[in-house]
C-alpha cells in the first residue's frame, strides 16, 4: 500500500506493515493456560491447552474452538488454519497466512474465514479436519489463527523523502497436534560438534536432524573434563521440541575459558530416539602468545644451529692443531725426509 506524501520535488512514499505476532507457546512443563492476551483468546472446547487429535489416513473429525472477546466493543476477526514448523532454535512456530499449507493447515476446513464477536462474548467455532488417503503415519502440527484488523500507526519521515507508517497486526493461534496412525519411527541424526571462541567465551554448536516421523524433545550435555581449568560438564540449551523433518542446533557456552587450551569436547544428547555422541578436538591460544612462542622457537633453533656450527668448527680446528703437533714430534712422517 502506498501512502501519498507530497514533496516540493521528487516524492517517495513507502508504507511498511509489520505483524506483531501473539502466538501461543508450549510451556516446558506444568499446565498450560489457554491462549489469551486479555483482549482476545482462543482455546479448544474440550481440552485445557491445545488440540490433540489422532486419526487414520482417510478419516475425518469434527472439533470446536472457542474464541473470546474481552473488550467492550464488537470485533470482526480473520480466522484461518496454518501449518507449524520448528525454528532453528527449537521453538514452535505457526506459519503466516500466505505460506503453503501441505499439512494440518490444508486439512482443516472452516465454515467462514471471518468471525464477528459481540462485546464481552464467546463464540464457538467448529471446524473439520480430514486426513487425505495415503498420508504417511507420524506426527503433524498446525494451528488455528484469529487475526485482528490492522491498527494504523503514525506516518513518519525517514531520510527526508520517505514516508514510513507502521501498522500493527495482532494474531493468536491455538496449536493442533495431529497423530496419523501407523508405525512410529523415532530417529535423530547429528552433524559434527563445532566450537568458536569470542573474547573469553567458547561456544559449542551441535546440529541435529529429526529424520523420523515423531516429535522429539532432545537435550544434551558437554564434557570438557580433559581441559585444564574448565568445568567438567556443560549443559546445552534445551529446545522446546523438534517436529519431524526439522533441523536445529544445540548450543553450550563456557564463559571465562582458559586463555590457552588443548583437549577434547564430548557431547552426549538424548531424546525419544535414544542417545547419541559427538566429539571434537580443540586447541587455541592468544595470537600474541603464539607469535611470542614462534619467536622463542625460532630463537632457540637459531641458537642451536649456531652452537652446533661452533662446535663443528672448533672440532675441526682442534683436529688440525693436533695433526700439526703430531707431524712436528714425528719427522719421519713428513714426506721427503
Coordinates of C-alpha atoms in Angstrom, one line a residue:
X1 CA 0.0 0.0 0.0
X2 CA 1.3 3.4 -0.9
X3 CA 0.8 6.4 1.3
X4 CA 0.6 9.8 -0.5
X5 CA 3.1 12.2 0.9
X6 CA 3.6 15.4 -1.0
X7 CA 7.1 16.8 -1.6
X8 CA 8.2 20.0 -3.4
X9 CA 10.5 18.0 -5.7
X10 CA 10.8 14.2 -6.1
X11 CA 8.3 12.4 -3.8
X12 CA 8.9 8.9 -2.5
X13 CA 6.4 7.2 -0.2
X14 CA 6.8 3.9 1.5
X15 CA 4.4 2.0 3.7
X16 CA 5.6 -0.8 6.0
X17 CA 3.1 -3.2 7.5
X18 CA 4.5 -5.2 10.4
X19 CA 2.7 -8.0 12.1
X20 CA 3.0 -8.3 15.9
X21 CA 2.5 -11.9 16.5
X22 CA 0.9 -13.2 19.7
X23 CA 1.3 -16.9 19.1
X24 CA 0.7 -19.4 21.9
X25 CA 3.9 -21.2 23.0
X26 CA 4.0 -24.6 24.6
X27 CA 5.4 -24.5 28.1
X28 CA 8.2 -26.9 29.0
X29 CA 6.3 -28.4 32.0
X30 CA 3.2 -28.0 34.1
X31 CA -0.3 -26.9 33.0
X32 CA -0.6 -24.6 30.0
X33 CA -3.2 -21.8 30.1
X34 CA -5.5 -21.1 27.2
X35 CA -4.2 -18.6 24.6
X36 CA -5.5 -15.3 25.8
X37 CA -3.9 -11.8 25.8
X38 CA -6.6 -10.2 27.9
X39 CA -8.4 -8.8 25.0
X40 CA -8.9 -11.8 22.7
X41 CA -8.5 -15.5 23.3
X42 CA -8.8 -18.9 21.5
X43 CA -8.9 -22.3 23.1
X44 CA -10.2 -25.8 22.4
X45 CA -13.7 -26.6 23.6
X46 CA -12.8 -29.9 25.2
X47 CA -9.1 -29.6 26.2
X48 CA -7.2 -27.3 28.6
X49 CA -4.4 -26.2 26.3
X50 CA -4.2 -27.4 22.7
X51 CA -5.9 -29.7 20.3
X52 CA -4.5 -33.3 20.4
X53 CA -6.1 -35.4 17.6
X54 CA -5.4 -38.9 16.4
X55 CA -6.8 -40.1 13.0
X56 CA -6.2 -42.8 10.4
X57 CA -5.4 -41.9 6.8
X58 CA -8.6 -41.1 5.1
X59 CA -10.5 -40.3 8.3
X60 CA -12.0 -37.0 9.5
X61 CA -13.0 -35.4 12.8
X62 CA -15.2 -32.6 13.9
X63 CA -13.7 -30.3 16.6
X64 CA -14.6 -26.9 18.1
X65 CA -12.5 -23.9 19.2
X66 CA -13.9 -21.2 21.5
X67 CA -13.0 -17.6 20.7
X68 CA -13.4 -15.0 23.4
X69 CA -13.7 -11.2 23.2
X70 CA -13.0 -9.5 26.5
X71 CA -13.3 -6.0 25.1
X72 CA -16.2 -3.5 25.3
X73 CA -16.7 -3.4 21.6
X74 CA -17.6 -5.9 18.9
X75 CA -14.8 -7.2 16.7
X76 CA -14.5 -8.9 13.4
X77 CA -11.6 -11.3 13.1
X78 CA -9.9 -13.3 10.3
X79 CA -10.0 -17.0 11.1
X80 CA -7.7 -19.4 9.2
X81 CA -5.6 -22.6 9.7
X82 CA -1.9 -22.8 9.1
X83 CA 0.9 -25.4 9.3
X84 CA 3.5 -25.3 12.1
X85 CA 7.3 -25.6 12.0
X86 CA 10.2 -25.8 14.4
X87 CA 12.6 -22.8 14.4
X88 CA 16.4 -23.3 14.2
X89 CA 16.4 -22.6 18.0
X90 CA 13.8 -25.4 18.6
X91 CA 10.7 -23.1 19.2
X92 CA 7.3 -24.0 17.9
X93 CA 6.2 -21.5 15.2
X94 CA 2.9 -21.1 13.3
X95 CA 3.2 -20.1 9.7
X96 CA 2.0 -16.9 8.1
X97 CA -1.3 -16.8 6.3
X98 CA 0.2 -16.7 2.8
X99 CA 2.6 -19.6 3.3
X100 CA 1.9 -23.0 1.7
X101 CA -0.2 -25.5 3.7
X102 CA 0.7 -29.0 2.8
X103 CA -0.2 -30.4 6.2
X104 CA -2.6 -29.6 9.0
X105 CA -3.2 -26.1 7.7
X106 CA -4.5 -27.6 4.4
X107 CA -6.5 -30.3 6.1
X108 CA -8.6 -28.1 8.3
X109 CA -11.9 -26.7 6.8
X110 CA -13.7 -23.7 8.4
X111 CA -17.2 -22.6 7.6
X112 CA -16.1 -19.0 7.3
X113 CA -12.8 -17.1 7.1
X114 CA -14.2 -14.2 9.2
X115 CA -16.0 -14.3 12.5
X116 CA -17.7 -11.5 14.4
X117 CA -17.9 -11.4 18.2
X118 CA -20.1 -9.1 20.3
X119 CA -18.5 -7.2 23.2
X120 CA -17.6 -9.4 26.2
X121 CA -18.7 -12.6 24.5
X122 CA -17.6 -16.1 23.4
X123 CA -18.1 -17.8 20.1
X124 CA -17.9 -21.5 19.3
X125 CA -16.0 -22.0 16.0
X126 CA -16.5 -25.6 14.6
X127 CA -14.0 -27.0 12.1
X128 CA -13.4 -30.3 10.3
X129 CA -10.0 -31.9 9.9
X130 CA -9.7 -34.5 7.2
X131 CA -6.5 -36.6 6.7
X132 CA -6.0 -37.5 3.0
X133 CA -5.8 -41.1 2.0
X134 CA -2.2 -42.3 1.7
X135 CA -0.9 -39.8 4.3
X136 CA 2.3 -41.3 5.8
X137 CA 2.0 -42.1 9.5
X138 CA 3.5 -39.8 12.1
X139 CA 3.2 -36.6 14.0
X140 CA 1.9 -33.4 12.3
X141 CA 1.3 -29.9 13.7
X142 CA -0.5 -26.7 12.8
X143 CA -2.8 -24.2 14.4
X144 CA -6.0 -22.2 14.2
X145 CA -5.4 -18.4 14.0
X146 CA -7.5 -15.4 14.9
X147 CA -6.3 -12.2 13.5
X148 CA -7.5 -8.7 14.4
X149 CA -7.8 -5.9 11.8
X150 CA -4.6 -3.8 11.4
X151 CA -4.1 -0.9 13.8
X152 CA -2.9 2.0 11.7
X153 CA 0.3 3.6 13.0
X154 CA 1.6 7.1 12.7
X155 CA 3.4 8.2 9.5
X156 CA 7.0 9.4 9.9
X157 CA 9.7 10.6 7.6
X158 CA 12.9 8.8 7.0
X159 CA 15.9 10.3 5.3
X160 CA 14.0 13.4 4.2
X161 CA 11.9 12.0 1.3
X162 CA 10.5 8.6 2.5
X163 CA 7.2 8.3 4.4
X164 CA 7.0 5.3 6.6
X165 CA 4.0 4.0 8.5
X166 CA 4.0 1.1 10.9
X167 CA 0.7 -0.8 11.0
X168 CA 0.3 -3.5 13.7
X169 CA -1.5 -6.8 13.1
X170 CA -2.2 -8.9 16.2
X171 CA -2.8 -12.6 15.9
X172 CA -3.2 -15.5 18.2
X173 CA -3.1 -19.2 17.5
X174 CA -4.1 -22.4 19.2
X175 CA -2.0 -25.4 18.3
X176 CA -3.3 -28.5 16.7
X177 CA -1.2 -31.6 17.2
X178 CA -2.3 -34.4 14.9
X179 CA -1.0 -38.0 15.0
X180 CA -1.7 -40.1 11.9
X181 CA -1.9 -43.7 12.9
X182 CA 0.7 -46.1 11.7
X183 CA 4.3 -47.2 12.6
X184 CA 6.1 -44.6 14.6
X185 CA 9.8 -44.0 13.7
X186 CA 11.9 -42.0 16.1
X187 CA 15.3 -41.2 14.6
X188 CA 17.7 -38.3 15.3
X189 CA 20.8 -37.7 13.3
X190 CA 23.6 -35.2 14.2
X191 CA 26.3 -33.3 12.5
X192 CA 29.8 -32.5 13.7
X193 CA 30.4 -30.8 17.0
X194 CA 32.0 -27.4 16.4
X195 CA 33.3 -24.5 18.5
X196 CA 34.2 -20.9 18.3
X197 CA 36.0 -18.6 20.7
X198 CA 34.8 -15.0 21.2
X199 CA 36.6 -13.0 23.8
X200 CA 37.0 -15.2 26.8
X201 CA 33.9 -17.4 25.9
X202 CA 33.9 -20.6 24.0
X203 CA 30.6 -21.5 22.3
X204 CA 29.8 -25.0 21.1
X205 CA 27.2 -26.0 18.4
X206 CA 25.8 -29.4 17.6
X207 CA 23.4 -29.7 14.6
X208 CA 20.5 -32.2 15.0
X209 CA 18.2 -33.5 12.3
X210 CA 14.8 -35.2 13.1
X211 CA 14.7 -37.8 10.3
X212 CA 11.8 -39.8 11.8
X213 CA 8.1 -39.2 11.9
X214 CA 7.6 -38.3 15.6
X215 CA 8.1 -35.2 17.6
X216 CA 11.3 -35.3 19.6
X217 CA 12.5 -33.4 22.7
X218 CA 16.3 -33.5 22.7
X219 CA 18.6 -32.4 25.5
X220 CA 22.3 -32.7 25.9
X221 CA 25.5 -32.2 28.0
X222 CA 29.1 -31.4 27.0
X223 CA 32.0 -33.0 28.8
X224 CA 35.2 -30.9 28.9
X225 CA 36.9 -32.8 31.7
X226 CA 40.1 -33.1 29.7
X227 CA 40.6 -29.4 29.8
X228 CA 42.8 -27.7 32.3
X229 CA 40.9 -25.1 34.5
X230 CA 37.5 -25.8 32.9
X231 CA 34.3 -27.1 34.4
X232 CA 33.7 -30.8 34.0
X233 CA 30.3 -30.6 32.2
X234 CA 28.2 -28.0 30.5
X235 CA 24.5 -28.2 29.6
X236 CA 23.2 -27.5 26.1
X237 CA 20.3 -25.1 25.7
X238 CA 17.2 -27.3 25.7
X239 CA 14.9 -26.7 22.8
X240 CA 11.1 -26.9 23.2
X241 CA 10.7 -29.6 20.6
X242 CA 11.6 -30.9 17.1
X243 CA 8.9 -31.6 14.6
X244 CA 9.5 -34.3 12.0
X245 CA 11.8 -33.1 9.3
X246 CA 13.1 -30.1 11.3
X247 CA 16.7 -29.1 11.9
X248 CA 18.2 -27.2 14.8
X249 CA 21.5 -26.6 16.7
X250 CA 22.1 -27.3 20.3
X251 CA 24.4 -24.6 21.9
X252 CA 26.5 -24.6 25.1
X253 CA 28.9 -21.8 26.2
X254 CA 31.9 -21.8 28.5
X255 CA 32.4 -18.3 29.9
X256 CA 35.8 -17.3 31.2
X257 CA 37.5 -20.1 29.4
X258 CA 41.3 -20.6 29.9
X259 CA 43.5 -18.4 27.7
X260 CA 45.4 -21.4 26.4
X261 CA 43.8 -24.8 25.8
X262 CA 44.3 -28.1 24.1
X263 CA 42.0 -31.0 24.6
X264 CA 38.7 -32.5 23.5
X265 CA 35.0 -31.8 24.0
X266 CA 32.5 -34.7 24.0
X267 CA 28.7 -34.1 23.5
X268 CA 26.1 -36.6 24.7
X269 CA 22.5 -35.9 23.7
X270 CA 19.3 -37.9 24.4
X271 CA 15.7 -37.9 23.1
X272 CA 12.9 -40.3 22.4
X273 CA 15.2 -41.7 19.6
X274 CA 17.9 -42.7 22.1
X275 CA 21.3 -41.5 23.0
X276 CA 24.0 -40.1 20.6
X277 CA 27.6 -38.8 20.9
X278 CA 29.8 -36.4 19.1
X279 CA 33.4 -35.3 19.9
X280 CA 35.8 -32.7 18.6
X281 CA 39.4 -31.6 19.4
X282 CA 40.0 -28.1 20.5
X283 CA 43.2 -26.1 20.7
X284 CA 43.7 -22.4 20.9
X285 CA 46.0 -19.7 22.3
X286 CA 46.1 -15.8 22.0
X287 CA 47.9 -14.6 18.9
X288 CA 50.4 -12.5 20.9
X289 CA 51.3 -15.6 22.8
X290 CA 51.5 -17.7 19.6
X291 CA 53.8 -15.1 18.0
X292 CA 56.0 -14.9 21.1
X293 CA 56.2 -18.7 21.2
X294 CA 57.1 -18.8 17.5
X295 CA 59.9 -16.3 18.1
X296 CA 61.1 -18.3 21.0
X297 CA 61.2 -21.4 18.9
X298 CA 63.0 -19.6 16.1
X299 CA 65.5 -18.1 18.5
X300 CA 66.1 -21.5 20.1
X301 CA 66.5 -23.1 16.7
X302 CA 68.9 -20.4 15.6
X303 CA 70.9 -20.7 18.8
X304 CA 71.1 -24.4 18.5
X305 CA 72.3 -24.1 14.9
X306 CA 75.0 -21.5 15.9
X307 CA 76.1 -23.7 18.7
X308 CA 76.3 -26.8 16.5
X309 CA 78.3 -24.8 13.9
X310 CA 80.7 -23.5 16.5
X311 CA 81.3 -27.0 17.9
X312 CA 81.9 -28.4 14.4
X313 CA 84.4 -25.6 13.6
X314 CA 86.1 -26.0 17.0
X315 CA 86.5 -29.7 16.5
X316 CA 87.9 -29.1 13.0
X317 CA 90.4 -26.6 14.3
X318 CA 91.5 -28.8 17.2
X319 CA 91.9 -31.7 14.7
X320 CA 94.2 -29.5 12.5
X321 CA 96.3 -28.4 15.5
X322 CA 96.6 -32.0 16.7
X323 CA 97.8 -33.1 13.3
X324 CA 100.5 -30.4 13.1
X325 CA 101.8 -31.2 16.5
X326 CA 102.0 -34.9 15.6
X327 CA 104.0 -34.0 12.4
X328 CA 106.4 -31.9 14.5
X329 CA 107.1 -34.7 17.0
X330 CA 107.5 -37.4 14.3
X331 CA 109.6 -36.0 11.3
X332 CA 109.6 -39.4 9.6
X333 CA 106.0 -38.9 8.7
X334 CA 106.9 -35.7 6.8
X335 CA 107.3 -36.5 3.0
X336 CA 110.8 -36.2 1.6
X337 CA 112.6 -36.6 4.9

